[in-house]
Every structure is written in C-alpha cells, then in structure tokens.
Coordinates of C-alpha atoms and ligand atoms in Angstrom, one line a residue:
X513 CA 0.0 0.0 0.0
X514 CA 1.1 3.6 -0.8
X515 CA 2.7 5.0 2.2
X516 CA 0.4 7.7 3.6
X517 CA 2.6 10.8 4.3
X518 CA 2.2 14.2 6.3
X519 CA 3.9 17.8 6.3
X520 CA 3.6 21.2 7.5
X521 CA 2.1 23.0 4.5
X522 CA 2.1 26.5 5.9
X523 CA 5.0 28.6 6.4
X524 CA 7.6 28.5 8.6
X525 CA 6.7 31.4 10.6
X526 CA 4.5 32.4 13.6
X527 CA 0.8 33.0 12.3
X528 CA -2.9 33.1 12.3
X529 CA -2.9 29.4 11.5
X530 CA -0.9 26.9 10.8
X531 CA -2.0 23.5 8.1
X532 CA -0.6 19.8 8.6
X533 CA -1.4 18.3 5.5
X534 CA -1.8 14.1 5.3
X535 CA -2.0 12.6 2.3
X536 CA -2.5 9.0 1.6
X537 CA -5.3 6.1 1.6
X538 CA -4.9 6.4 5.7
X539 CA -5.2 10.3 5.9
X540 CA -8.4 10.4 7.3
X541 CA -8.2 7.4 9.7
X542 CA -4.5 8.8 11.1
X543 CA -6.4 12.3 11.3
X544 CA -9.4 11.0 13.6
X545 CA -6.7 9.6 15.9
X546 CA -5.4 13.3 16.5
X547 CA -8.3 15.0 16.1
X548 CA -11.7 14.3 18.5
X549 CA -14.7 16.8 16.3
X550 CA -16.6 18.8 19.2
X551 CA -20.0 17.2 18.1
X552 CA -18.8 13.5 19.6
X553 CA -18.7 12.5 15.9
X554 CA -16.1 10.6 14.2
X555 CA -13.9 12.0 11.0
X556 CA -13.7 9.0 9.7
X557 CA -17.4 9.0 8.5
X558 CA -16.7 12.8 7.1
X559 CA -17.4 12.6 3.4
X560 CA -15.4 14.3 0.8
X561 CA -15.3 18.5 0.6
X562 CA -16.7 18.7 4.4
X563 CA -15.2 20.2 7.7
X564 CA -15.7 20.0 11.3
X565 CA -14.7 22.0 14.3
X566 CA -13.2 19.9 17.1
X567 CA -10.0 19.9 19.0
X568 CA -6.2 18.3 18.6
X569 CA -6.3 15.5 20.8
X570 CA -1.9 15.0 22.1
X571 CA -1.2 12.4 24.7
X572 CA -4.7 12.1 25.5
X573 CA -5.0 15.8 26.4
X574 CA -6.8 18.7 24.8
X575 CA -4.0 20.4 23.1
X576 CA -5.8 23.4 20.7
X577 CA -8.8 24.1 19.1
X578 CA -9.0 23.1 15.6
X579 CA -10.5 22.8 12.0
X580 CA -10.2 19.6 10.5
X581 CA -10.9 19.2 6.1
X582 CA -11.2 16.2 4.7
X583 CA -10.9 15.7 0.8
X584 CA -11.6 12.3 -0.6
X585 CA -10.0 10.5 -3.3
X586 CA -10.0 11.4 -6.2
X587 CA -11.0 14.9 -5.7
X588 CA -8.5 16.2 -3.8
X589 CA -5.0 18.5 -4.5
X590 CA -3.2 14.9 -4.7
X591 CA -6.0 13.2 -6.0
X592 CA -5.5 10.4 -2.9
X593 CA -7.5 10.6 0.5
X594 CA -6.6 14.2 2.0
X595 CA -7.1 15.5 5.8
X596 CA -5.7 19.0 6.6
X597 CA -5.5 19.5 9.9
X598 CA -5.7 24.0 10.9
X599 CA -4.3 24.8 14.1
X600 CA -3.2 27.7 15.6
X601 CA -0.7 29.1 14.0
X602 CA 2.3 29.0 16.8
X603 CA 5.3 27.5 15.4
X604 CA 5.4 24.8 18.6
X605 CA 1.6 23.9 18.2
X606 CA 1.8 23.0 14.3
X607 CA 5.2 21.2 15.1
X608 CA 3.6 19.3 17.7
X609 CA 0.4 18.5 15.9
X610 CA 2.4 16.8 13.3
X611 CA 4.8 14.9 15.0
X612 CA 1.0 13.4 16.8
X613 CA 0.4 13.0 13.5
X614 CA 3.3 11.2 12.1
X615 CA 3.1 9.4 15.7
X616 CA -0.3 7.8 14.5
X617 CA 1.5 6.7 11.5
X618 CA 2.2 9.3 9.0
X619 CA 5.4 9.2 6.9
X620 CA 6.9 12.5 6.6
X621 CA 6.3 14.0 3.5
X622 CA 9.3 14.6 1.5
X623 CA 10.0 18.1 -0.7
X624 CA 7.3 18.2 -3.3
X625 CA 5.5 15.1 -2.6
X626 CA 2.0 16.5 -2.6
X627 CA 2.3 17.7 -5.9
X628 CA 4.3 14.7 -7.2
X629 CA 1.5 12.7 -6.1
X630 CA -0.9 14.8 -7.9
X631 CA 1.5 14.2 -11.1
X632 CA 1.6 10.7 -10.6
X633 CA -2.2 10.6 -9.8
X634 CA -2.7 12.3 -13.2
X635 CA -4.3 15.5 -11.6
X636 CA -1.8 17.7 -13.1
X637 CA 0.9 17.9 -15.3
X638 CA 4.4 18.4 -15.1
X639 CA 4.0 21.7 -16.5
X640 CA 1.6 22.3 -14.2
X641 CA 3.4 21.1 -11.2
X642 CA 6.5 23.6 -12.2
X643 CA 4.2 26.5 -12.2
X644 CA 3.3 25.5 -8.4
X645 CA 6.7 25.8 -7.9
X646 CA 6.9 29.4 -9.7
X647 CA 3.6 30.3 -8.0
X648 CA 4.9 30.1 -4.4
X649 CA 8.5 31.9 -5.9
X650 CA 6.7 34.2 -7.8
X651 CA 7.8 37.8 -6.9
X652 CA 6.5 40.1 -9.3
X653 CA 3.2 40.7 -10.5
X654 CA 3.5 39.6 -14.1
X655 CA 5.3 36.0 -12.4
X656 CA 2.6 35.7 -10.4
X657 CA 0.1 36.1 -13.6
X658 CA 2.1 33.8 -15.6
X659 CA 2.6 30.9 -13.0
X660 CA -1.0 31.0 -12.5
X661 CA -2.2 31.1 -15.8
X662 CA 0.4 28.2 -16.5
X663 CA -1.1 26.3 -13.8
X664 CA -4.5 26.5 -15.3
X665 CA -3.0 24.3 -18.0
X666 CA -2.1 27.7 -20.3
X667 CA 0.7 25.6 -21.9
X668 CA -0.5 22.1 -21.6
X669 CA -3.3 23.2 -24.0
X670 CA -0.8 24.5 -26.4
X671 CA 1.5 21.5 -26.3
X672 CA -1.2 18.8 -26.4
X673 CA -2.9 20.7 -29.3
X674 CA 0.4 20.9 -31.4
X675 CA 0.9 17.3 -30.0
X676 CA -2.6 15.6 -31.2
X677 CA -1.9 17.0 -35.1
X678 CA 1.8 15.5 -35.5
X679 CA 0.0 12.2 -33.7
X680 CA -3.1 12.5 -35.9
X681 CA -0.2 12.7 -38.9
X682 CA 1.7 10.2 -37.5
X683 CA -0.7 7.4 -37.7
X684 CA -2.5 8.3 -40.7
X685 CA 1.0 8.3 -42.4
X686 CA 2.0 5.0 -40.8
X687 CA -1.8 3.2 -42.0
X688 CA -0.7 4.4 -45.1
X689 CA 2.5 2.6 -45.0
X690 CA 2.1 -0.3 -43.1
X691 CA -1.7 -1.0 -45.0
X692 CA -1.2 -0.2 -48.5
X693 CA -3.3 -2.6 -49.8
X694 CA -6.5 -1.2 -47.6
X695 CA -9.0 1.5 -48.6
X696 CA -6.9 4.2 -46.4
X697 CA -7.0 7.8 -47.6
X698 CA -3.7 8.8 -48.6
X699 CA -2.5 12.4 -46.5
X700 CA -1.6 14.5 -49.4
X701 CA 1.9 16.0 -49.2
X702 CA 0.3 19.4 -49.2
X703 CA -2.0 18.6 -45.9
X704 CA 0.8 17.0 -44.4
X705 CA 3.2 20.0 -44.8
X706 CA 0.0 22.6 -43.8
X707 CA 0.2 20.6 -40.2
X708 CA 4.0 20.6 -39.6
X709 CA 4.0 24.1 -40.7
X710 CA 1.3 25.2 -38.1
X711 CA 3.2 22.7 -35.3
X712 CA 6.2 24.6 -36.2
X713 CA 4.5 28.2 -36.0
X714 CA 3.2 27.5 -32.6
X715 CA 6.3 25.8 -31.1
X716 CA 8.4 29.0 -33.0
X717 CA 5.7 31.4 -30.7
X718 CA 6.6 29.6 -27.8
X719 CA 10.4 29.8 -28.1
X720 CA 10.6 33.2 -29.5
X721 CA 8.7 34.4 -26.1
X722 CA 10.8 32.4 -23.9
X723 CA 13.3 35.2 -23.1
X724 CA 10.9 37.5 -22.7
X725 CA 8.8 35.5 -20.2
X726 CA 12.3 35.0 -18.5
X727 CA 12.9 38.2 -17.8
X728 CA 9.4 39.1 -16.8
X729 CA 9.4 36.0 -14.3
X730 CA 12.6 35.7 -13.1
X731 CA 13.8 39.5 -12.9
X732 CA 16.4 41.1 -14.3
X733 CA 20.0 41.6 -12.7
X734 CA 20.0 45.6 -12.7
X735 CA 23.3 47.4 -11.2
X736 CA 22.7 51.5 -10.7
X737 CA 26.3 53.2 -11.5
X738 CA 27.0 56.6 -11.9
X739 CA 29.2 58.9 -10.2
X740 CA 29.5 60.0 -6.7
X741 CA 26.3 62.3 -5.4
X742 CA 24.3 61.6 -8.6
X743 CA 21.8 60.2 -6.6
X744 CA 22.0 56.6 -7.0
X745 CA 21.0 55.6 -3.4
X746 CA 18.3 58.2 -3.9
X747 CA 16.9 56.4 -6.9
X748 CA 17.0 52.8 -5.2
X749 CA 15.3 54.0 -2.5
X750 CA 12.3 55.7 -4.8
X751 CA 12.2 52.7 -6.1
X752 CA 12.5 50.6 -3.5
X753 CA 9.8 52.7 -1.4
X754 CA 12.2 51.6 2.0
X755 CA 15.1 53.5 3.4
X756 CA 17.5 50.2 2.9
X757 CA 20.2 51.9 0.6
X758 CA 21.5 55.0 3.0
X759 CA 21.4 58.5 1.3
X760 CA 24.0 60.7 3.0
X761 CA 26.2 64.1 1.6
X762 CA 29.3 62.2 2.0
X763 CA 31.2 61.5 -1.3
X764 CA 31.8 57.4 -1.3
X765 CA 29.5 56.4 1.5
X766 CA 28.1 53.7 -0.5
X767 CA 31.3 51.6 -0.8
X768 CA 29.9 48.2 -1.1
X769 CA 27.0 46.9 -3.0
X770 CA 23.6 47.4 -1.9
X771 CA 20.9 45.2 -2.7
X772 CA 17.4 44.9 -3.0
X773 CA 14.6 43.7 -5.3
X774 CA 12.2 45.9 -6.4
X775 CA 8.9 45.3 -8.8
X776 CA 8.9 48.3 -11.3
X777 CA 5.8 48.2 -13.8
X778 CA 5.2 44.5 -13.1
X779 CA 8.9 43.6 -13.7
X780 CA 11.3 42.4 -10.6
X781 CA 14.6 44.3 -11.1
X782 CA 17.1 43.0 -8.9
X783 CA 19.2 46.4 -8.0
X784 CA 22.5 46.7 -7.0
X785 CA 23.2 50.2 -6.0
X786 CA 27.0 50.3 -6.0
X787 CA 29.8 52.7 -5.3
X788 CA 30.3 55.7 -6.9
X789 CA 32.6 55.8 -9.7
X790 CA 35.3 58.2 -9.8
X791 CA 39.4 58.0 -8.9
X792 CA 40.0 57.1 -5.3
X793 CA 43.4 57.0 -3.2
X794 CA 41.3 55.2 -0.5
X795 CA 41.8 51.9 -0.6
X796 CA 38.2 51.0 0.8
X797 CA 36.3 53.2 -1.6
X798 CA 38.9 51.3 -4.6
X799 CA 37.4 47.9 -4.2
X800 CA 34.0 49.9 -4.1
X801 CA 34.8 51.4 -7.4
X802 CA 36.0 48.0 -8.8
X803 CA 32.9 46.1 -7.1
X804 CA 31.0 48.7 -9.1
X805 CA 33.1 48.1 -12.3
X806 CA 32.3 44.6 -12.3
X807 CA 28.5 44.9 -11.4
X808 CA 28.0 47.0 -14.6
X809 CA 29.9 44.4 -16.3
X810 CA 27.7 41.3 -14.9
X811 CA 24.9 43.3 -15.0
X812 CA 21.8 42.7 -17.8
X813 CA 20.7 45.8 -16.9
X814 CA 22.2 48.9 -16.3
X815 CA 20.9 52.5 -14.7
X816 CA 23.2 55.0 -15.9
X817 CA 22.9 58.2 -13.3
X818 CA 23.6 61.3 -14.0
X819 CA 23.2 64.7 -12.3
X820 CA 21.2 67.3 -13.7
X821 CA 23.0 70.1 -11.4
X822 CA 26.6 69.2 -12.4
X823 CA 28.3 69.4 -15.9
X824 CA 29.1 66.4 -17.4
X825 CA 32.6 65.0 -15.8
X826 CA 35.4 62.9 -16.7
X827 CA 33.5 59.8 -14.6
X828 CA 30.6 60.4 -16.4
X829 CA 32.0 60.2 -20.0
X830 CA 33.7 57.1 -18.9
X831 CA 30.5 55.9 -17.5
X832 CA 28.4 56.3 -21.2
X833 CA 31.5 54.6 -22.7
X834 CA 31.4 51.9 -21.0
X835 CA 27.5 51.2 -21.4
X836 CA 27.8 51.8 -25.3
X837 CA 26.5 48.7 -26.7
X838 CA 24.9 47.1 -23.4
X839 CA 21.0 47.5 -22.5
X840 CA 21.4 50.4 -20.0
X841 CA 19.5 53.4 -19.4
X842 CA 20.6 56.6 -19.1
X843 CA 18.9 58.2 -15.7
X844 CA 19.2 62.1 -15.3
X845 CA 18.2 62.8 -11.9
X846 CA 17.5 65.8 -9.9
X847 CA 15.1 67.5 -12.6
X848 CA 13.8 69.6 -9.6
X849 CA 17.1 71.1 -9.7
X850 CA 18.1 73.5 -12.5
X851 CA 19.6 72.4 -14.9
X852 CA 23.3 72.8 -16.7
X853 CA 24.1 69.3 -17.7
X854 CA 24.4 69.0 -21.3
X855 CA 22.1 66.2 -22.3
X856 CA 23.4 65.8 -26.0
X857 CA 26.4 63.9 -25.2
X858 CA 24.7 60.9 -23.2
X859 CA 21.9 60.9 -25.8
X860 CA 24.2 59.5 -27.8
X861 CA 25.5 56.8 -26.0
X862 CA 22.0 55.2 -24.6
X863 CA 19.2 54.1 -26.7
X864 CA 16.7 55.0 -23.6
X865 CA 17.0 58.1 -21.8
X866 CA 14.6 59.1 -18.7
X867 CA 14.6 62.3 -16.3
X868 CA 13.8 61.8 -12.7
X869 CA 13.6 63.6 -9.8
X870 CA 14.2 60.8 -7.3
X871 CA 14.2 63.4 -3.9
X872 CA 10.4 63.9 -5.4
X873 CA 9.5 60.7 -6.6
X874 CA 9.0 61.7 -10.0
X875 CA 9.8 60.3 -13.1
X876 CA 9.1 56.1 -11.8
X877 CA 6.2 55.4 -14.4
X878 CA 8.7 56.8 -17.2
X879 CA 11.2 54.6 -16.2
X880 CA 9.1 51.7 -16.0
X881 CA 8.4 51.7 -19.8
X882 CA 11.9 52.8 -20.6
X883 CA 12.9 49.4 -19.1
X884 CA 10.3 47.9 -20.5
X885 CA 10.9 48.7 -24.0
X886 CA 14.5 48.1 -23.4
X887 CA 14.7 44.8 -22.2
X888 CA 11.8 44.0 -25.5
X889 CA 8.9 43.1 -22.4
X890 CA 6.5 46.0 -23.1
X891 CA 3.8 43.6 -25.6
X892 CA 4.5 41.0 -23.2
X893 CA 1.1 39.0 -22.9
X894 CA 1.2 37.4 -19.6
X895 CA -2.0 35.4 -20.5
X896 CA 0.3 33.5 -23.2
X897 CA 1.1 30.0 -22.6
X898 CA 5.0 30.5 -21.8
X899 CA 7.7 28.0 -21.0
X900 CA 8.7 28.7 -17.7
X901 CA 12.1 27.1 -18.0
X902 CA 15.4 25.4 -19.6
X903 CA 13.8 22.0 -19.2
X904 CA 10.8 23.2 -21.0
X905 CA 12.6 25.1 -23.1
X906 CA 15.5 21.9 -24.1
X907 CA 11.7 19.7 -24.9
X908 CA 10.4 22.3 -27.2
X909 CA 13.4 23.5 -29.0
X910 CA 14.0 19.9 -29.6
X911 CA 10.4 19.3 -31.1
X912 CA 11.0 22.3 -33.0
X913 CA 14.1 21.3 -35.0
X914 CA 12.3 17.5 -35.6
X915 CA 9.6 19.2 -37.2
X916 CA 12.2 21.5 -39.4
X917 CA 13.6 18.8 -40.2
X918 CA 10.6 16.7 -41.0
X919 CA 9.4 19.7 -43.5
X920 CA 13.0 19.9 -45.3
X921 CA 12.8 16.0 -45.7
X922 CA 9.1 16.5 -47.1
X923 CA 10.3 19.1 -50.0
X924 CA 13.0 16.6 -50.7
X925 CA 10.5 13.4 -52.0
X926 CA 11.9 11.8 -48.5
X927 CA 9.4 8.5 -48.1
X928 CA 6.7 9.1 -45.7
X929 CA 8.3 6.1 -43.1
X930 CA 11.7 8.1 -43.0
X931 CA 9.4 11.2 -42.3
X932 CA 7.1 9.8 -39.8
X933 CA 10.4 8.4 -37.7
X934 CA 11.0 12.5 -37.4
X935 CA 7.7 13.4 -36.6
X936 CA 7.6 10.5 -33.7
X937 CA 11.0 12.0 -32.3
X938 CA 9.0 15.6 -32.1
X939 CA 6.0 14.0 -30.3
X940 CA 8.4 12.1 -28.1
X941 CA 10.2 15.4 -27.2
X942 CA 6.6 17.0 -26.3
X943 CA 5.5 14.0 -24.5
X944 CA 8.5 14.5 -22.2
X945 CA 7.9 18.3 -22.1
X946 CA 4.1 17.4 -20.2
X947 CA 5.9 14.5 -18.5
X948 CA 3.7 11.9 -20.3
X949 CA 6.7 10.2 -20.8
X950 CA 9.2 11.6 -18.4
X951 CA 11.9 10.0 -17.0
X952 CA 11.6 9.4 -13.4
X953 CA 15.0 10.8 -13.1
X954 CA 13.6 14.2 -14.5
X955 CA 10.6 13.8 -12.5
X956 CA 12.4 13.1 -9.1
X957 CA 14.8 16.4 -9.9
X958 CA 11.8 18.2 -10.8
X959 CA 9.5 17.3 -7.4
X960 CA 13.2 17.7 -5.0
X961 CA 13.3 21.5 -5.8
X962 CA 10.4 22.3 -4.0
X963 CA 9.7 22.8 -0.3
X964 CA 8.6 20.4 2.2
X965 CA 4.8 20.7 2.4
X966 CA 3.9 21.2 -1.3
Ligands
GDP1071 P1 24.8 58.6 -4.6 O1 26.1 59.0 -4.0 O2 24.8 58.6 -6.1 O3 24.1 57.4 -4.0 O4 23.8 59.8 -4.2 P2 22.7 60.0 -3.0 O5 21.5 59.2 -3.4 O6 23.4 59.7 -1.8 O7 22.3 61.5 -3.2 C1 23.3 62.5 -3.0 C2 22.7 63.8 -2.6 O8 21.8 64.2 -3.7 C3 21.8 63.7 -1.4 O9 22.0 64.9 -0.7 C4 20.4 63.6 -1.9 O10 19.5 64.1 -1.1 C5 20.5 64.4 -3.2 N1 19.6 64.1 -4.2 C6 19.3 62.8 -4.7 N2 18.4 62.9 -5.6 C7 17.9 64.1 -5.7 C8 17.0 64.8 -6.5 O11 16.2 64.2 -7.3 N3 16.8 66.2 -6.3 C9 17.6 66.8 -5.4 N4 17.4 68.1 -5.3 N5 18.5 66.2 -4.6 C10 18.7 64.9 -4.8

C-alpha cells in the first residue's frame, strides 16, 4: 500500500494558522486519531469537501482548538484521501500537531511530494506542477500572472494541441505505409506540410517568447552606476519605497553593493546600488569602485545616473563609454534642480534616456516603460502559454528542429516512413515536455526543488 505521508504545509513562521497536510489512503483514519470533532462525531465518517470543528487531541489531552478538512479520493489536491489538519498558528503547536500525527502513522512527507502525487495521480501535469513551484517563488506581479495562468493548464493546452496533429499525422502516415493494400485515404503532401507548418508556428511562438517570459518571471540583474552624489541611493530608495540603501552628503559612502529587489511596472529588477565611480586613493572606496566596475559588467541591466545640477565630468564620459553597446539606461536625476548638464552627449551613448527627480518621486512610471521597451517586455502578454524554463525550453526546441527537419525532408520526396520516424522523435520530445513520458530521473529532480509541504 502507498505509504500515507504528512507535512507542514504552511509557512515557517509564527501565524494566524498553521495547516498539517496528510495525504494518503490512511489520511483520514490517522487524522481521527489526532483529532476528536466537538460534536462526539467521528472523522472518519466525514465525506469528501466537508469540515468540522473539534479539538487536537496530544497524549490524550486537549492540546488546541482546531478545523479539520477532509478531501476524498480522487477529488482532492493529490487526487489520494486528503485530511488537513488548521491549528493555531504557533510555530510549537503546528510542530507538535504533526509529530502526533506522524506518531499515529504518517510518513513525513518529502519536498514536493504532494504535488508529485498529484502528477503521478494524473491531476496535473508536469507543467503544471512547475508553475506550483513558480507560484509560491513568484515575486512580481506579471510572475505571479504567468505561473497562475500556467497552472490553469495555459501551456498544456498548447503543447497537447500541437501534439494531437503531429500524432493524428503520424498514424495516418504509418496506416498508409504499413496498409497499402487497404482502402486508407492517402495524406496529401500538401496537408501533411499545412500541419507541420502550423506545429512549427506554434512551437516558434513559444520559443521566440521564452526570453521575454524570462525576464518578466525571473527579474532582471540591474546594477545602478554613476558617479558620486548623482543620486544613486536616492533612486533605489524611490524605487524601493524603503530607506534600505542610506542617502547621505558624504562623497563614497556607499562603498559596497547594496541590494534589493524591487517590482517596477510589473517587472522584478534585482538592483544593485553600487559605489560611486570616480578615482579614489582610499583603498576601501577602490574595491567599491571595482565592485561597481564589475557589477555593470555582470549586470543585464544597467541604470546610468547622471546629475542634472553638475556638468558632465570625466566619470561620467567614462560611464556612457562603458555602457555603449549594453542594454542600459541613461537616468538624469535631480530635474527639480536647474539644470546645466548637457544632455546631447549621453543621448548619444543610450538608446533609452529618462529624467527623474528621485528626492520627489518623479519620473518612476517613465522609467518603467523605458525598461520595458528596453529589455523588449512592453507587448509582453502574460496570459500566453510561456515555458517557464530550460527543461521546458530543451523539450520544445527539440520538437521544434524534428519538425524542421521533418518539412525539409518533405520538400526533398523523403518517403513518408523516413518522415514519420521524425515526426515520432518531435512527439516524443513533447511527450517528455508534459511529463507523459518523463523519466523518473527528471521527475524526481523536478519534485526535489520544491519545499517540504507542497
Ligand atoms: P549617490 O552617491 O549617487 O548614491 O547619491 P545619493 O542618493 O546619496 O544622493 C546624493 C545627494 O543628492 C543627497 O543629498 C540627496 O538628497 C541628493 N539628491 C538625490 N536625488 C535628488 C533629487 O532628485 N533632487 C535633489 N534636489 N537632490 C537629490
């Protein structure tokens, strides 16, 4: 029999409540043993979708009040026999409550094994169960938007729709072959190639929006530079909204790298506000400097800053010199100030250029697009089916280049077996892609990334 396992599901962290998950064909039963319902009845009669109040139940004491949910098989979030136990949410009292449960004869659950149960079960898929993953990471608001929609089988639709034509294909060209004597319908070369190249199209959509969806999930590496009292720590802070990076008068205050991540227009930017650049005998402020040097350089993003009140100064021409060529932005700050820096010069050098006043807040929403249209995310539509990531990405790229293949082997009078051995190799690769037919290797290092409880 399956072993039946239990976890914390909820946060490590004091809170309101706190959920032990159980999972397994003895959830319920192992549940009743922790759990007495205040109306004298038993959980183990509790059909499927109800709840009862009742209280935790720990070496035959009261322990807490408590909420107990059963779910039964298969409609449930594992698609097994589900009790969740809520309890309030005290770090000790959750901890406890399991380790009663796990003392009436849970397993522990292992990372993930919820939701590799509902894979297994066949409740979701593995695209599905990644986008779990990048639901709970999800930072930004576009992510969060993504991973959802992903979960809601976004990209599972499009794969098994490109999947069910190259199958459909597929057989018809193998009845063909392997029947030739029958009365089968043989697919025209033209029909044939109208399928692969509409596979193709919508595999090409998918890959072509991968790097965008990247950078709208995952963030984007962003190192502020510019030179000393531009306003750099200023500008994180406006856009962090929190007093993290300190803004002082000193020259070279901000030696070392500050970070934080910040959502700006829907997009995580994942600042580093570093020293200011200009020639330093102190040895402290140096590595600054070359800590800054080398953030620019690592960086896929960089916020030029300049100062609106100053002429332009050696730094600074160094500074547009050394973004020439990279996606960076070139920030003029201090607009509330008047102004005498000449603007011509860094127009040249950026392909975005944006004036804020950070001390006033102004200038964010302008910035926003600027980064948007710069890092190519500004038509991003986040209610696209999207790979979420290199695994995904490897399957589809793969299916892709069968299919390519499979068309240039059509135009050259290739026999339909050779052809149909390529179109299997794409459905193979897509297969893998939904987990269909998934390695349990790939499944196990999918499931292990994931935190205990989920
Ligand atoms: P950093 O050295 O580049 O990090 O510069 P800071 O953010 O520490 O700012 C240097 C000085 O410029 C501080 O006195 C800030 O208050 C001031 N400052 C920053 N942004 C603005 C702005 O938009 N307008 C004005 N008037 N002052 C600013």
């Amino acid at each position: 029999m399956e072993k039946t396992v239990a976890a914390i599901s909820t946060g490590n962290a004091p809170g309101g409540i706190g959920v032990i998950r159980i999972s397994g064909s003895r959830a319920v039963d192992i549940a009743a043993k922790v759990f007495l319902p205040l109306d004298g009845s038993s959980l183990t009669d509790l059909k499927g979708y109800r709840a009862k109040y009742g209280n935790i139940i720990i070496d035959g004491e009261k322990a807490d009040n408590a909420v107990a949910l059963v779910f039964r098989a298969p409609k449930s979030y594992t698609g097994e026999d589900v009790a969740e136990l809520s309890v309030h949410g005290g770090i000790l009292m959750v901890r406890k409550t399991l380790q009663a449960v796990l003392e009436a004869g849970a397993e522990p659950a292992e990372a993930g094994e919820f939701t590799k149960r509902a894979f297994l079960n066949g409740k979701i898929d593995l695209t599905q169960a990644e986008s779990v993953a990048e639901l709970i990471s999800a930072e930004g608001e576009q992510s969060l938007k993504a991973s959802f929609n992903a979960l809601q089988g976004a990209l599972s639709k499009r794969i098994n729709s490109v999947l069910e034509s190259l199958l459909d294909a597929s057989a018809s060209m193998a009845a063909w072959v392997d029947y030739p004597d029958e009365d089968i319908p043989e697919l025209s070369e033209a029909e044939l190639e109208k399928t692969l190249k509409s596979c193709r199209a919508q595999l090409k959509e998918l890959l072509d929006n991968y790097e965008s969806g990247k950078t709208v999930t995952k963030g984007v590496d962003t190192a502020i530079v510019g030179r000393p009292n531009a306003g750099k720590s200023s500008l994180m802070n406006m856009l962090a909204r929190t007093e993290k990076s300190i803004v002082t008068h000193i020259e070279g205050t901000t030696r070392d790298i500050v970070e934080e991540n910040v959502s700006l227009g829907g997009i995580i930017l994942h600042l580093r506000d570093t020293a200011g650049l200009r020639a330093s005998d102190d040895l402290v402020e140096s590595i600054g400097i070359e800590k800054a040097y080398k953030a620019l350089d690592g960086a896929e993003l960089v916020l030029a800053v300049f100062d609106n009140a100053e002429k332009l100064s050696e730094s600074d021409t160094d500074l547009i010199e050394r973004c020439k060529g990279r996606r960076a932005i070139a920030v003029i700050n201090k607009t509330d100030l008047n102004g005498v820096l000449n603007a011509g010069e860094i127009k040249n050098g950026f392909k975005e250029l944006v004036y804020v006043s950070a001390k006033n807040g102004e200038g964010g929403e302008q910035l926003a697009e600027a980064v948007k249209r710069l890092l190519g995310v500004a038509e991003f539509d986040s209610s696209a089916p999207l790979l979420a990531n290199a695994r995904q990405k490897k399957n589809c790229k793969a299916a892709y280049d069968d299919i390519c293949e499979a068309l240039y082997a059509l135009g050259a009078g290739v026999t339909y077996d050779a052809i149909n051995v390529m179109i299997d190799a794409a459905a193979d690769e897509l297969l893998s892609l939904t987990g269909k037919k998934a390695s349990a290797e790939v499944v196990n290092n999918i499931f292990s990334k994931f935190c205990v409880g989920k």
